mmCIF file of C-alpha atoms in Angstrom:
data_model
loop_
_atom_site.group_PDB
_atom_site.id
_atom_site.type_symbol
_atom_site.label_atom_id
_atom_site.label_comp_id
_atom_site.label_asym_id
_atom_site.label_seq_id
_atom_site.Cartn_x
_atom_site.Cartn_y
_atom_site.Cartn_z
ATOM 1 C CA UNK A 1 1.744 7.829 -5.302
ATOM 2 C CA UNK A 2 4.050 4.858 -5.491
ATOM 3 C CA UNK A 3 1.377 2.386 -4.455
ATOM 4 C CA UNK A 4 -0.052 2.749 -7.890
ATOM 5 C CA UNK A 5 2.844 0.815 -9.252
ATOM 6 C CA UNK A 6 1.571 -2.289 -7.563
ATOM 7 C CA UNK A 7 -1.740 -2.339 -9.369
ATOM 8 C CA UNK A 8 0.221 -3.474 -12.365
ATOM 9 C CA UNK A 9 -1.166 -4.950 -15.545
ATOM 10 C CA UNK A 10 -4.365 -2.952 -15.122
ATOM 11 C CA UNK A 11 -2.999 -0.025 -17.015
ATOM 12 C CA UNK A 12 -1.367 2.501 -14.805
ATOM 13 C CA UNK A 13 1.884 0.798 -14.030
ATOM 14 C CA UNK A 14 2.352 -0.283 -17.609
ATOM 15 C CA UNK A 15 2.170 3.316 -18.744
ATOM 16 C CA UNK A 16 4.426 4.468 -15.975
ATOM 17 C CA UNK A 17 7.264 6.391 -17.581
ATOM 18 C CA UNK A 18 9.877 4.995 -15.219
ATOM 19 C CA UNK A 19 8.711 1.384 -15.421
ATOM 20 C CA UNK A 20 11.569 -1.030 -15.108
ATOM 21 C CA UNK A 21 12.180 -3.232 -18.084
ATOM 22 C CA UNK A 22 12.208 -6.951 -17.395
ATOM 23 C CA UNK A 23 15.444 -7.470 -15.568
ATOM 24 C CA UNK A 24 16.802 -10.992 -15.503
ATOM 25 C CA UNK A 25 18.981 -10.421 -12.462
ATOM 26 C CA UNK A 26 16.076 -9.084 -10.401
ATOM 27 C CA UNK A 27 13.865 -11.889 -11.586
ATOM 28 C CA UNK A 28 16.353 -14.444 -10.315
ATOM 29 C CA UNK A 29 16.706 -12.610 -7.012
ATOM 30 C CA UNK A 30 12.988 -12.609 -6.324
ATOM 31 C CA UNK A 31 12.570 -16.163 -7.473
ATOM 32 C CA UNK A 32 15.370 -17.160 -5.126
ATOM 33 C CA UNK A 33 14.005 -15.549 -1.973
ATOM 34 C CA UNK A 34 10.297 -16.127 -2.613
ATOM 35 C CA UNK A 35 10.537 -19.833 -1.774
ATOM 36 C CA UNK A 36 10.418 -20.425 2.009
ATOM 37 C CA UNK A 37 12.568 -23.567 2.109
ATOM 38 C CA UNK A 38 15.188 -21.817 -0.003
ATOM 39 C CA UNK A 39 15.204 -18.979 2.498
ATOM 40 C CA UNK A 40 15.927 -21.524 5.222
ATOM 41 C CA UNK A 41 18.956 -22.680 3.267
ATOM 42 C CA UNK A 42 20.065 -19.081 2.818
ATOM 43 C CA UNK A 43 19.477 -18.228 6.486
ATOM 44 C CA UNK A 44 21.538 -21.211 7.552
ATOM 45 C CA UNK A 45 24.465 -20.215 5.328
ATOM 46 C CA UNK A 46 24.266 -16.705 6.807
ATOM 47 C CA UNK A 47 24.215 -18.156 10.327
ATOM 48 C CA UNK A 48 27.280 -20.311 9.669
ATOM 49 C CA UNK A 49 29.116 -17.843 7.499
ATOM 50 C CA UNK A 50 29.988 -20.758 5.248
ATOM 51 C CA UNK A 51 28.387 -24.128 4.724
ATOM 52 C CA UNK A 52 28.736 -27.271 2.643
ATOM 53 C CA UNK A 53 25.761 -29.116 1.129
ATOM 54 C CA UNK A 54 26.403 -31.956 3.593
ATOM 55 C CA UNK A 55 26.178 -29.610 6.579
ATOM 56 C CA UNK A 56 22.986 -28.042 5.240
ATOM 57 C CA UNK A 57 21.318 -31.369 4.501
ATOM 58 C CA UNK A 58 22.159 -32.531 8.035
ATOM 59 C CA UNK A 59 20.461 -29.517 9.611
ATOM 60 C CA UNK A 60 17.441 -29.225 7.344
ATOM 61 C CA UNK A 61 14.608 -31.654 6.679
ATOM 62 C CA UNK A 62 15.490 -31.720 2.970
ATOM 63 C CA UNK A 63 17.253 -34.308 0.877
ATOM 64 C CA UNK A 64 20.737 -33.589 -0.411
ATOM 65 C CA UNK A 65 19.313 -33.236 -3.910
ATOM 66 C CA UNK A 66 16.822 -30.642 -2.715
ATOM 67 C CA UNK A 67 19.613 -28.722 -0.965
ATOM 68 C CA UNK A 68 21.718 -28.879 -4.134
ATOM 69 C CA UNK A 69 18.805 -27.512 -6.170
ATOM 70 C CA UNK A 70 18.288 -24.616 -3.756
ATOM 71 C CA UNK A 71 21.999 -23.838 -3.807
ATOM 72 C CA UNK A 72 21.944 -23.774 -7.595
ATOM 73 C CA UNK A 73 19.092 -21.237 -7.628
ATOM 74 C CA UNK A 74 20.768 -19.111 -4.933
ATOM 75 C CA UNK A 75 24.019 -19.184 -6.893
ATOM 76 C CA UNK A 76 22.300 -18.186 -10.144
ATOM 77 C CA UNK A 77 20.638 -15.290 -8.298
ATOM 78 C CA UNK A 78 24.055 -14.147 -7.118
ATOM 79 C CA UNK A 79 23.092 -14.485 -3.458
ATOM 80 C CA UNK A 80 25.723 -17.120 -2.633
ATOM 81 C CA UNK A 81 28.913 -18.363 -4.179
ATOM 82 C CA UNK A 82 30.638 -21.696 -3.919
ATOM 83 C CA UNK A 83 34.348 -22.313 -3.401
ATOM 84 C CA UNK A 84 35.715 -25.718 -4.095
ATOM 85 C CA UNK A 85 37.669 -27.087 -1.187
ATOM 86 C CA UNK A 86 38.945 -30.612 -1.623
ATOM 87 C CA UNK A 87 35.997 -32.774 -2.592
ATOM 88 C CA UNK A 88 33.374 -30.398 -1.172
ATOM 89 C CA UNK A 89 32.090 -27.013 -2.195
ATOM 90 C CA UNK A 90 31.725 -24.460 0.572
ATOM 91 C CA UNK A 91 29.049 -21.810 0.071
ATOM 92 C CA UNK A 92 29.092 -18.287 1.445
ATOM 93 C CA UNK A 93 26.791 -15.294 1.072
ATOM 94 C CA UNK A 94 27.452 -12.388 -1.265
ATOM 95 C CA UNK A 95 26.545 -9.458 0.957
ATOM 96 C CA UNK A 96 25.819 -6.839 -1.733
ATOM 97 C CA UNK A 97 23.091 -8.857 -3.319
ATOM 98 C CA UNK A 98 21.443 -9.618 -0.034
ATOM 99 C CA UNK A 99 21.497 -5.921 0.814
ATOM 100 C CA UNK A 100 19.411 -5.138 -2.251
ATOM 101 C CA UNK A 101 16.649 -7.344 -0.900
ATOM 102 C CA UNK A 102 16.812 -6.101 2.676
ATOM 103 C CA UNK A 103 17.101 -2.520 1.502
ATOM 104 C CA UNK A 104 13.814 -2.855 -0.319
ATOM 105 C CA UNK A 105 12.240 -3.915 2.959
ATOM 106 C CA UNK A 106 13.863 -0.991 4.739
ATOM 107 C CA UNK A 107 12.052 1.325 2.336
ATOM 108 C CA UNK A 108 8.754 -0.264 3.262
ATOM 109 C CA UNK A 109 9.546 0.190 6.955
ATOM 110 C CA UNK A 110 10.592 3.807 6.437
ATOM 111 C CA UNK A 111 7.334 4.549 4.689
ATOM 112 C CA UNK A 112 5.377 3.215 7.652
ATOM 113 C CA UNK A 113 7.474 5.393 9.959
ATOM 114 C CA UNK A 114 6.338 8.440 8.024
ATOM 115 C CA UNK A 115 2.699 7.353 8.240
ATOM 116 C CA UNK A 116 2.957 6.624 11.967
ATOM 117 C CA UNK A 117 4.481 10.062 12.534
ATOM 118 C CA UNK A 118 1.550 11.609 10.693
ATOM 119 C CA UNK A 119 -0.931 9.584 12.776
ATOM 120 C CA UNK A 120 0.872 10.732 15.936
ATOM 121 C CA UNK A 121 0.648 14.405 14.979
ATOM 122 C CA UNK A 122 -3.014 14.155 14.064
ATOM 123 C CA UNK A 123 -3.979 12.259 17.227
ATOM 124 C CA UNK A 124 -1.955 14.495 19.542
ATOM 125 C CA UNK A 125 -3.383 17.656 17.969
ATOM 126 C CA UNK A 126 -6.903 16.288 18.458
ATOM 127 C CA UNK A 127 -6.183 15.224 22.042
ATOM 128 C CA UNK A 128 -4.849 18.705 22.822
ATOM 129 C CA UNK A 129 -8.066 20.277 21.496
ATOM 130 C CA UNK A 130 -10.171 17.872 23.542
ATOM 131 C CA UNK A 131 -8.224 18.709 26.719
ATOM 132 C CA UNK A 132 -7.096 22.347 26.463
ATOM 133 C CA UNK A 133 -5.894 22.286 30.083
ATOM 134 C CA UNK A 134 -3.306 19.654 29.177
ATOM 135 C CA UNK A 135 -1.351 22.292 27.271
ATOM 136 C CA UNK A 136 -0.661 24.107 30.549
ATOM 137 C CA UNK A 137 1.097 21.060 31.886
ATOM 138 C CA UNK A 138 3.556 20.941 29.021
ATOM 139 C CA UNK B 1 17.233 -12.544 7.375
ATOM 140 C CA UNK B 2 14.992 -11.594 4.498
ATOM 141 C CA UNK B 3 11.822 -10.665 6.273
ATOM 142 C CA UNK B 4 8.317 -11.390 5.124
ATOM 143 C CA UNK B 5 7.071 -8.669 7.416
ATOM 144 C CA UNK B 6 7.899 -5.178 8.544
ATOM 145 C CA UNK B 7 6.909 -4.037 12.016
ATOM 146 C CA UNK B 8 7.006 -0.465 13.273
ATOM 147 C CA UNK B 9 5.665 1.231 16.387
ATOM 148 C CA UNK B 10 5.231 4.645 17.900
ATOM 149 C CA UNK B 11 4.136 6.135 21.237
ATOM 150 C CA UNK B 12 1.366 8.686 20.867
ATOM 151 C CA UNK B 13 0.405 11.157 23.582
ATOM 152 C CA UNK B 14 -3.304 10.760 23.052
ATOM 153 C CA UNK B 15 -5.963 8.392 24.378
ATOM 154 C CA UNK B 16 -6.670 5.167 22.498
ATOM 155 C CA UNK B 17 -10.058 6.336 21.278
ATOM 156 C CA UNK B 18 -8.486 9.337 19.546
ATOM 157 C CA UNK B 19 -5.787 7.219 17.923
ATOM 158 C CA UNK B 20 -8.411 4.671 16.882
ATOM 159 C CA UNK B 21 -10.397 7.409 15.105
ATOM 160 C CA UNK B 22 -7.338 8.677 13.239
ATOM 161 C CA UNK B 23 -6.351 5.173 12.148
ATOM 162 C CA UNK B 24 -9.782 3.904 11.088
ATOM 163 C CA UNK B 25 -11.993 6.814 10.000
ATOM 164 C CA UNK B 26 -11.865 7.295 6.224
ATOM 165 C CA UNK B 27 -11.956 11.107 6.585
ATOM 166 C CA UNK B 28 -8.833 10.900 8.734
ATOM 167 C CA UNK B 29 -7.079 8.198 6.737
ATOM 168 C CA UNK B 30 -6.935 10.685 3.869
ATOM 169 C CA UNK B 31 -4.811 12.900 6.132
ATOM 170 C CA UNK B 32 -2.008 10.429 6.809
ATOM 171 C CA UNK B 33 -2.162 7.823 4.070
ATOM 172 C CA UNK B 34 -3.899 8.454 0.770
ATOM 173 C CA UNK B 35 -5.396 11.538 -0.840
ATOM 174 C CA UNK B 36 -8.886 10.172 -0.622
ATOM 175 C CA UNK B 37 -10.225 7.139 1.236
ATOM 176 C CA UNK B 38 -13.570 5.399 0.969
ATOM 177 C CA UNK B 39 -13.749 2.431 3.285
ATOM 178 C CA UNK B 40 -16.557 0.314 4.650
ATOM 179 C CA UNK B 41 -14.990 -0.129 8.086
ATOM 180 C CA UNK B 42 -16.252 -3.559 9.133
ATOM 181 C CA UNK B 43 -14.911 -7.083 8.610
ATOM 182 C CA UNK B 44 -15.365 -7.980 4.944
ATOM 183 C CA UNK B 45 -15.924 -4.361 3.957
ATOM 184 C CA UNK B 46 -14.261 -3.021 0.840
ATOM 185 C CA UNK B 47 -12.421 0.203 0.254
ATOM 186 C CA UNK B 48 -10.637 2.358 -2.269
ATOM 187 C CA UNK B 49 -7.671 4.591 -1.603
ATOM 188 C CA UNK B 50 -6.613 7.105 -4.196
ATOM 189 C CA UNK B 51 -3.206 8.641 -4.567
ATOM 190 C CA UNK B 52 -2.037 11.475 -6.731
ATOM 191 C CA UNK B 53 1.640 11.537 -7.417
ATOM 192 C CA UNK B 54 2.723 15.091 -6.743
ATOM 193 C CA UNK B 55 5.714 14.816 -9.022
ATOM 194 C CA UNK B 56 3.953 13.430 -12.089
ATOM 195 C CA UNK B 57 0.388 14.426 -11.167
ATOM 196 C CA UNK B 58 -0.674 10.904 -12.063
ATOM 197 C CA UNK B 59 -3.692 9.503 -10.339
ATOM 198 C CA UNK B 60 -4.026 5.962 -9.081
ATOM 199 C CA UNK B 61 -6.352 3.923 -6.922
ATOM 200 C CA UNK B 62 -5.694 0.917 -4.719
ATOM 201 C CA UNK B 63 -8.387 -1.373 -3.381
ATOM 202 C CA UNK B 64 -8.430 -2.849 0.068
ATOM 203 C CA UNK B 65 -10.447 -5.385 2.009
ATOM 204 C CA UNK B 66 -11.085 -4.909 5.724
ATOM 205 C CA UNK B 67 -10.379 -8.048 7.771
ATOM 206 C CA UNK B 68 -10.504 -7.127 11.435
ATOM 207 C CA UNK B 69 -12.220 -4.303 13.301
ATOM 208 C CA UNK B 70 -11.946 -4.605 17.090
ATOM 209 C CA UNK B 71 -12.296 -1.097 18.534
ATOM 210 C CA UNK B 72 -10.172 0.316 19.955
ATOM 211 C CA UNK B 73 -7.528 -2.439 19.804
ATOM 212 C CA UNK B 74 -7.105 -3.957 16.378
ATOM 213 C CA UNK B 75 -7.673 -2.962 12.762
ATOM 214 C CA UNK B 76 -6.456 -5.058 9.836
ATOM 215 C CA UNK B 77 -6.886 -5.011 6.088
ATOM 216 C CA UNK B 78 -5.436 -6.509 2.923
ATOM 217 C CA UNK B 79 -4.473 -4.383 -0.032
ATOM 218 C CA UNK B 80 -2.683 -4.412 -3.355
ATOM 219 C CA UNK B 81 -4.396 -7.430 -4.856
ATOM 220 C CA UNK B 82 -5.064 -7.801 -8.575
ATOM 221 C CA UNK B 83 -8.260 -6.491 -10.119
ATOM 222 C CA UNK B 84 -10.991 -9.110 -10.279
ATOM 223 C CA UNK B 85 -9.430 -11.295 -7.595
ATOM 224 C CA UNK B 86 -10.439 -11.843 -4.007
ATOM 225 C CA UNK B 87 -7.883 -10.669 -1.466
ATOM 226 C CA UNK B 88 -6.132 -13.596 0.199
ATOM 227 C CA UNK B 89 -2.766 -14.730 1.446
ATOM 228 C CA UNK B 90 -0.441 -14.837 -1.548
ATOM 229 C CA UNK B 91 -1.973 -12.089 -3.669
ATOM 230 C CA UNK B 92 -2.044 -9.199 -1.218
ATOM 231 C CA UNK B 93 -0.232 -7.548 1.648
ATOM 232 C CA UNK B 94 -1.784 -7.589 5.099
ATOM 233 C CA UNK B 95 -1.613 -4.480 7.248
ATOM 234 C CA UNK B 96 -2.456 -4.745 10.923
ATOM 235 C CA UNK B 97 -2.661 -1.961 13.483
ATOM 236 C CA UNK B 98 -2.600 -2.755 17.180
ATOM 237 C CA UNK B 99 -3.321 -0.187 19.881
ATOM 238 C CA UNK B 100 -2.309 -0.562 23.492
ATOM 239 C CA UNK B 101 -2.834 1.880 26.372
ATOM 240 C CA UNK B 102 0.270 3.059 28.217
ATOM 241 C CA UNK B 103 -1.106 5.205 31.008
ATOM 242 C CA UNK B 104 -2.873 8.095 29.283
ATOM 243 C CA UNK B 105 -0.900 7.460 26.090
ATOM 244 C CA UNK B 106 -1.226 4.934 23.293
ATOM 245 C CA UNK B 107 1.341 2.571 21.811
ATOM 246 C CA UNK B 108 0.533 2.035 18.130
ATOM 247 C CA UNK B 109 2.077 -0.913 16.298
ATOM 248 C CA UNK B 110 1.774 -1.618 12.602
ATOM 249 C CA UNK B 111 2.830 -4.711 10.699
ATOM 250 C CA UNK B 112 2.745 -5.232 6.955
ATOM 251 C CA UNK B 113 3.275 -8.822 5.897
ATOM 252 C CA UNK B 114 3.155 -11.150 2.928
ATOM 253 C CA UNK B 115 6.030 -9.761 0.858
ATOM 254 C CA UNK B 116 7.822 -13.005 0.155
ATOM 255 C CA UNK B 117 4.597 -14.912 -0.445
ATOM 256 C CA UNK B 118 3.326 -12.603 -3.160
ATOM 257 C CA UNK B 119 2.630 -14.552 -6.337
ATOM 258 C CA UNK B 120 3.732 -11.809 -8.641
ATOM 259 C CA UNK B 121 6.118 -11.771 -11.500
ATOM 260 C CA UNK B 122 9.586 -10.550 -10.692
ATOM 261 C CA UNK B 123 8.892 -7.657 -13.042
ATOM 262 C CA UNK B 124 5.955 -6.552 -10.930
ATOM 263 C CA UNK B 125 7.941 -6.918 -7.745
ATOM 264 C CA UNK B 126 10.795 -4.910 -9.198
ATOM 265 C CA UNK B 127 8.314 -2.234 -10.265
ATOM 266 C CA UNK B 128 6.833 -2.312 -6.781
ATOM 267 C CA UNK B 129 10.098 -1.551 -5.061
ATOM 268 C CA UNK B 130 11.228 0.807 -7.772
ATOM 269 C CA UNK B 131 8.032 2.789 -7.405
ATOM 270 C CA UNK B 132 8.356 2.544 -3.671
ATOM 271 C CA UNK B 133 11.711 4.218 -3.454
ATOM 272 C CA UNK B 134 10.646 6.955 -5.862
ATOM 273 C CA UNK B 135 7.411 7.548 -3.976
ATOM 274 C CA UNK B 136 9.367 7.808 -0.774
ATOM 275 C CA UNK B 137 10.796 11.234 -1.623
ATOM 276 C CA UNK B 138 7.390 12.553 -2.606
ATOM 277 C CA UNK B 139 5.960 11.215 0.631
ATOM 278 C CA UNK B 140 8.565 12.915 2.794
ATOM 279 C CA UNK B 141 7.978 16.148 0.901
ATOM 280 C CA UNK B 142 4.245 15.984 1.484
ATOM 281 C CA UNK B 143 4.755 15.282 5.168
ATOM 282 C CA UNK B 144 7.058 18.266 5.435
ATOM 283 C CA UNK B 145 4.343 20.440 3.850
ATOM 284 C CA UNK B 146 1.819 19.036 6.258
ATOM 285 C CA UNK B 147 3.963 19.598 9.347
ATOM 286 C CA UNK B 148 4.944 23.135 8.397
ATOM 287 C CA UNK B 149 1.248 23.837 7.763
ATOM 288 C CA UNK B 150 0.573 23.046 11.405
ATOM 289 C CA UNK B 151 2.846 25.790 12.629
#
């Protein structure tokens, strides 16, 4: 089962025929979203649609340098892009890249849906056996 | 926007005690989750789930650590942590089941959290999600077999 892939570096996953080679783009993506304060920067850009470093620094408890650093990582990961406008750079989100991350989470959610459905069937079958009269009411 | 947690729920037409048994008894866990399950169901208890990939016939095991057992309301465990390490925030995912009575029925909620805090290499994370989406098809297929077997 897929879970096996997570027990990496202890053998199984490394021998997995379909194992992904080290992918620089994915590495940058995960690095970018793994850091909580960077996610706050990203969330704020999403909320505003577009934001300048000045706007972000005003709304977050980070220095301008810290904001600039986060923006650099997010840009390298392809999550945001900057457009120069006058003396400021305005940053906006690149939707495709963000979808890759949220899609991965959607898979996790879908898998739990399948498990919950299985739990439901098992529990309801057992409840029906315990109360045979309940079937008459259906 | 990028969640650390997934949360799903379902309404089950069965009393809480029945749902609790299905969710927490190792013999039953092997009917909805893994192929085999050995779990010491008490806080701090360990467990091993085994999975056989139906497509490749490869066998794998995943360890888990039970955190919370409050019958018939709450069951939580951590899983997917590296061999030789203790399960904790940052190296594992936390799964929590919550049961709530709704009349004669039961509302079952599950959360899995810790995705963005995992201290794993990007390669491992990529493999995780890659494996996840592949395993998804196999999982649906096995559920279909299971459901048609009931009829």
